Amino acid sequence: MGDLKFAIEKLHGSNWQTWSVRIEMLLTRDDLWEVVEQDVPDEAARTAAWKAKDRKAKATIILLIEDSQLPLVKNAVCAHDVYSALKQYHQKTTRSVRVSLLKKLCATNLAENGNLEDHLRIFDDLFDRLEALRTMV
């Protein structure tokens, strides 16, 4: 990660959608994503290579979350557990979350001298978040 050429904003309370995509790409680039997405093998099946990848993936994820997120992962043993705990917390599929996103979408207006590109980016983000909720059910 020391040679990381891309700045990835740390995970906080409201950037799960973009953070999760970036962390997946970073771990994929470093050939570590497999230890996150696959189920954790039994203790006997964990090779030294798997353990090394898991340690690197876990460290990368934890280094890219804000301190406020640490309590969510304090008991996680493997990278898979860390990512799963964060995902479970941040991808809430309740009706209230959907309604809140729809309200934000309806209330979003471009200011008279506002930046259209930023405005469209906000719309895209809201649509992406709604789509992610739809595909989780």
PDB file of C-alpha atoms in Angstrom:
ATOM      1  CA  MET A   1       0.000   0.000   0.000  1.00  0.00           C
ATOM      2  CA  GLY A   2       2.996   2.294   0.392  1.00  0.00           C
ATOM      3  CA  ASP A   3       3.198   2.638  -3.393  1.00  0.00           C
ATOM      4  CA  LEU A   4      -0.504   3.352  -3.698  1.00  0.00           C
ATOM      5  CA  LYS A   5      -0.994   5.890  -6.466  1.00  0.00           C
ATOM      6  CA  PHE A   6      -4.681   6.348  -5.788  1.00  0.00           C
ATOM      7  CA  ALA A   7      -6.113   8.302  -2.895  1.00  0.00           C
ATOM      8  CA  ILE A   8      -8.957   6.361  -1.312  1.00  0.00           C
ATOM      9  CA  GLU A   9     -11.097   8.260   1.152  1.00  0.00           C
ATOM     10  CA  LYS A  10     -11.458   6.373   4.423  1.00  0.00           C
ATOM     11  CA  LEU A  11     -14.784   4.739   5.137  1.00  0.00           C
ATOM     12  CA  HIS A  12     -17.042   6.866   7.295  1.00  0.00           C
ATOM     13  CA  GLY A  13     -20.763   6.987   7.882  1.00  0.00           C
ATOM     14  CA  SER A  14     -21.936   7.913   4.397  1.00  0.00           C
ATOM     15  CA  ASN A  15     -19.529   6.749   1.698  1.00  0.00           C
ATOM     16  CA  TRP A  16     -20.012   2.964   1.719  1.00  0.00           C
ATOM     17  CA  GLN A  17     -21.069   2.708  -1.940  1.00  0.00           C
ATOM     18  CA  THR A  18     -17.968   4.364  -3.366  1.00  0.00           C
ATOM     19  CA  TRP A  19     -15.592   3.059  -0.691  1.00  0.00           C
ATOM     20  CA  SER A  20     -16.635  -0.570  -1.204  1.00  0.00           C
ATOM     21  CA  VAL A  21     -16.003  -0.357  -4.953  1.00  0.00           C
ATOM     22  CA  ARG A  22     -12.594   1.226  -4.448  1.00  0.00           C
ATOM     23  CA  ILE A  23     -11.495  -1.196  -1.744  1.00  0.00           C
ATOM     24  CA  GLU A  24     -12.543  -4.132  -3.935  1.00  0.00           C
ATOM     25  CA  MET A  25     -10.493  -2.759  -6.824  1.00  0.00           C
ATOM     26  CA  LEU A  26      -7.487  -2.094  -4.600  1.00  0.00           C
ATOM     27  CA  LEU A  27      -7.568  -5.590  -3.132  1.00  0.00           C
ATOM     28  CA  THR A  28      -8.144  -7.089  -6.587  1.00  0.00           C
ATOM     29  CA  ARG A  29      -5.129  -5.204  -7.917  1.00  0.00           C
ATOM     30  CA  ASP A  30      -3.042  -6.671  -5.101  1.00  0.00           C
ATOM     31  CA  ASP A  31      -4.495 -10.212  -5.601  1.00  0.00           C
ATOM     32  CA  LEU A  32      -6.103 -10.118  -2.141  1.00  0.00           C
ATOM     33  CA  TRP A  33      -9.815  -9.868  -2.926  1.00  0.00           C
ATOM     34  CA  GLU A  34     -10.289 -13.646  -2.942  1.00  0.00           C
ATOM     35  CA  VAL A  35      -9.689 -13.899   0.827  1.00  0.00           C
ATOM     36  CA  VAL A  36     -12.425 -11.312   1.361  1.00  0.00           C
ATOM     37  CA  GLU A  37     -15.083 -12.622  -1.018  1.00  0.00           C
ATOM     38  CA  GLN A  38     -14.671 -16.346  -0.362  1.00  0.00           C
ATOM     39  CA  ASP A  39     -15.684 -18.144   2.803  1.00  0.00           C
ATOM     40  CA  VAL A  40     -12.923 -18.564   5.360  1.00  0.00           C
ATOM     41  CA  PRO A  41     -11.419 -22.046   5.066  1.00  0.00           C
ATOM     42  CA  ASP A  42     -11.235 -24.376   8.056  1.00  0.00           C
ATOM     43  CA  GLU A  43      -8.204 -23.858  10.271  1.00  0.00           C
ATOM     44  CA  ALA A  44      -6.505 -26.949   8.842  1.00  0.00           C
ATOM     45  CA  ALA A  45      -6.981 -25.715   5.263  1.00  0.00           C
ATOM     46  CA  ARG A  46      -5.427 -22.289   5.880  1.00  0.00           C
ATOM     47  CA  THR A  47      -2.067 -22.378   4.164  1.00  0.00           C
ATOM     48  CA  ALA A  48       0.780 -19.998   4.962  1.00  0.00           C
ATOM     49  CA  ALA A  49       0.091 -18.204   1.655  1.00  0.00           C
ATOM     50  CA  TRP A  50      -3.610 -17.793   2.525  1.00  0.00           C
ATOM     51  CA  LYS A  51      -2.735 -16.463   5.988  1.00  0.00           C
ATOM     52  CA  ALA A  52      -0.299 -13.935   4.513  1.00  0.00           C
ATOM     53  CA  LYS A  53      -2.899 -12.712   2.008  1.00  0.00           C
ATOM     54  CA  ASP A  54      -5.522 -12.521   4.744  1.00  0.00           C
ATOM     55  CA  ARG A  55      -3.264 -10.427   6.996  1.00  0.00           C
ATOM     56  CA  LYS A  56      -2.506  -8.015   4.146  1.00  0.00           C
ATOM     57  CA  ALA A  57      -6.166  -7.710   3.136  1.00  0.00           C
ATOM     58  CA  LYS A  58      -7.294  -7.181   6.734  1.00  0.00           C
ATOM     59  CA  ALA A  59      -4.636  -4.537   7.317  1.00  0.00           C
ATOM     60  CA  THR A  60      -5.520  -2.732   4.084  1.00  0.00           C
ATOM     61  CA  ILE A  61      -9.213  -2.617   4.957  1.00  0.00           C
ATOM     62  CA  ILE A  62      -8.657  -1.470   8.536  1.00  0.00           C
ATOM     63  CA  LEU A  63      -6.166   1.198   7.484  1.00  0.00           C
ATOM     64  CA  LEU A  64      -8.799   2.602   5.120  1.00  0.00           C
ATOM     65  CA  ILE A  65     -11.562   3.093   7.677  1.00  0.00           C
ATOM     66  CA  GLU A  66     -12.009   5.998  10.054  1.00  0.00           C
ATOM     67  CA  ASP A  67     -11.591   5.509  13.787  1.00  0.00           C
ATOM     68  CA  SER A  68     -15.362   5.682  14.241  1.00  0.00           C
ATOM     69  CA  GLN A  69     -15.658   2.412  12.271  1.00  0.00           C
ATOM     70  CA  LEU A  70     -13.165   0.452  14.377  1.00  0.00           C
ATOM     71  CA  PRO A  71     -15.725  -0.774  16.946  1.00  0.00           C
ATOM     72  CA  LEU A  72     -17.572  -2.517  14.090  1.00  0.00           C
ATOM     73  CA  VAL A  73     -14.553  -4.711  13.313  1.00  0.00           C
ATOM     74  CA  LYS A  74     -12.788  -5.083  16.655  1.00  0.00           C
ATOM     75  CA  ASN A  75     -13.780  -8.748  17.039  1.00  0.00           C
ATOM     76  CA  ALA A  76     -13.202  -9.754  13.421  1.00  0.00           C
ATOM     77  CA  VAL A  77     -10.506 -12.379  12.963  1.00  0.00           C
ATOM     78  CA  CYS A  78     -10.121 -12.526   9.183  1.00  0.00           C
ATOM     79  CA  ALA A  79     -10.391 -10.021   6.331  1.00  0.00           C
ATOM     80  CA  HIS A  80     -13.631 -11.706   5.252  1.00  0.00           C
ATOM     81  CA  ASP A  81     -15.102 -11.026   8.705  1.00  0.00           C
ATOM     82  CA  VAL A  82     -13.935  -7.398   8.696  1.00  0.00           C
ATOM     83  CA  TYR A  83     -15.496  -6.665   5.316  1.00  0.00           C
ATOM     84  CA  SER A  84     -18.686  -8.576   6.170  1.00  0.00           C
ATOM     85  CA  ALA A  85     -19.142  -6.625   9.409  1.00  0.00           C
ATOM     86  CA  LEU A  86     -18.715  -3.312   7.600  1.00  0.00           C
ATOM     87  CA  LYS A  87     -21.032  -4.380   4.787  1.00  0.00           C
ATOM     88  CA  GLN A  88     -23.725  -5.581   7.169  1.00  0.00           C
ATOM     89  CA  TYR A  89     -23.630  -2.322   9.081  1.00  0.00           C
ATOM     90  CA  HIS A  90     -23.548   0.031   6.095  1.00  0.00           C
ATOM     91  CA  GLN A  91     -25.905  -1.749   3.690  1.00  0.00           C
ATOM     92  CA  LYS A  92     -29.137  -1.482   5.600  1.00  0.00           C
ATOM     93  CA  THR A  93     -32.126  -2.476   3.522  1.00  0.00           C
ATOM     94  CA  THR A  94     -34.888  -1.102   5.671  1.00  0.00           C
ATOM     95  CA  ARG A  95     -37.771   0.819   4.232  1.00  0.00           C
ATOM     96  CA  SER A  96     -36.759   3.913   6.126  1.00  0.00           C
ATOM     97  CA  VAL A  97     -33.385   3.989   4.370  1.00  0.00           C
ATOM     98  CA  ARG A  98     -35.060   3.653   0.979  1.00  0.00           C
ATOM     99  CA  VAL A  99     -37.587   6.352   1.809  1.00  0.00           C
ATOM    100  CA  SER A 100     -34.802   8.620   3.037  1.00  0.00           C
ATOM    101  CA  LEU A 101     -32.847   8.167  -0.205  1.00  0.00           C
ATOM    102  CA  LEU A 102     -35.959   8.814  -2.297  1.00  0.00           C
ATOM    103  CA  LYS A 103     -36.671  11.983  -0.316  1.00  0.00           C
ATOM    104  CA  LYS A 104     -33.110  13.167  -0.885  1.00  0.00           C
ATOM    105  CA  LEU A 105     -33.466  12.418  -4.575  1.00  0.00           C
ATOM    106  CA  CYS A 106     -36.710  14.379  -4.850  1.00  0.00           C
ATOM    107  CA  ALA A 107     -35.370  17.281  -2.805  1.00  0.00           C
ATOM    108  CA  THR A 108     -32.113  17.645  -4.707  1.00  0.00           C
ATOM    109  CA  ASN A 109     -32.141  20.836  -6.713  1.00  0.00           C
ATOM    110  CA  LEU A 110     -29.443  22.559  -8.708  1.00  0.00           C
ATOM    111  CA  ALA A 111     -28.692  25.971  -7.254  1.00  0.00           C
ATOM    112  CA  GLU A 112     -28.955  28.889  -9.678  1.00  0.00           C
ATOM    113  CA  ASN A 113     -25.174  29.179 -10.028  1.00  0.00           C
ATOM    114  CA  GLY A 114     -24.460  25.584  -9.026  1.00  0.00           C
ATOM    115  CA  ASN A 115     -22.090  23.193 -10.717  1.00  0.00           C
ATOM    116  CA  LEU A 116     -24.044  20.862 -13.014  1.00  0.00           C
ATOM    117  CA  GLU A 117     -21.364  18.181 -12.902  1.00  0.00           C
ATOM    118  CA  ASP A 118     -21.469  18.039  -9.087  1.00  0.00           C
ATOM    119  CA  HIS A 119     -25.263  18.010  -9.183  1.00  0.00           C
ATOM    120  CA  LEU A 120     -25.303  15.057 -11.587  1.00  0.00           C
ATOM    121  CA  ARG A 121     -22.719  13.247  -9.487  1.00  0.00           C
ATOM    122  CA  ILE A 122     -25.023  13.567  -6.457  1.00  0.00           C
ATOM    123  CA  PHE A 123     -27.900  12.143  -8.518  1.00  0.00           C
ATOM    124  CA  ASP A 124     -25.736   9.257  -9.714  1.00  0.00           C
ATOM    125  CA  ASP A 125     -24.688   8.482  -6.155  1.00  0.00           C
ATOM    126  CA  LEU A 126     -28.291   8.447  -4.936  1.00  0.00           C
ATOM    127  CA  PHE A 127     -29.363   6.200  -7.818  1.00  0.00           C
ATOM    128  CA  ASP A 128     -26.424   3.860  -7.152  1.00  0.00           C
ATOM    129  CA  ARG A 129     -27.353   3.628  -3.487  1.00  0.00           C
ATOM    130  CA  LEU A 130     -30.983   2.888  -4.338  1.00  0.00           C
ATOM    131  CA  GLU A 131     -29.928   0.275  -6.880  1.00  0.00           C
ATOM    132  CA  ALA A 132     -27.657  -1.389  -4.322  1.00  0.00           C
ATOM    133  CA  LEU A 133     -30.578  -1.611  -1.918  1.00  0.00           C
ATOM    134  CA  ARG A 134     -32.803  -3.083  -4.608  1.00  0.00           C
ATOM    135  CA  THR A 135     -30.338  -5.814  -5.521  1.00  0.00           C
ATOM    136  CA  MET A 136     -29.837  -6.824  -1.893  1.00  0.00           C
ATOM    137  CA  VAL A 137     -33.438  -7.921  -1.346  1.00  0.00           C
TER     138      VAL A 137
END
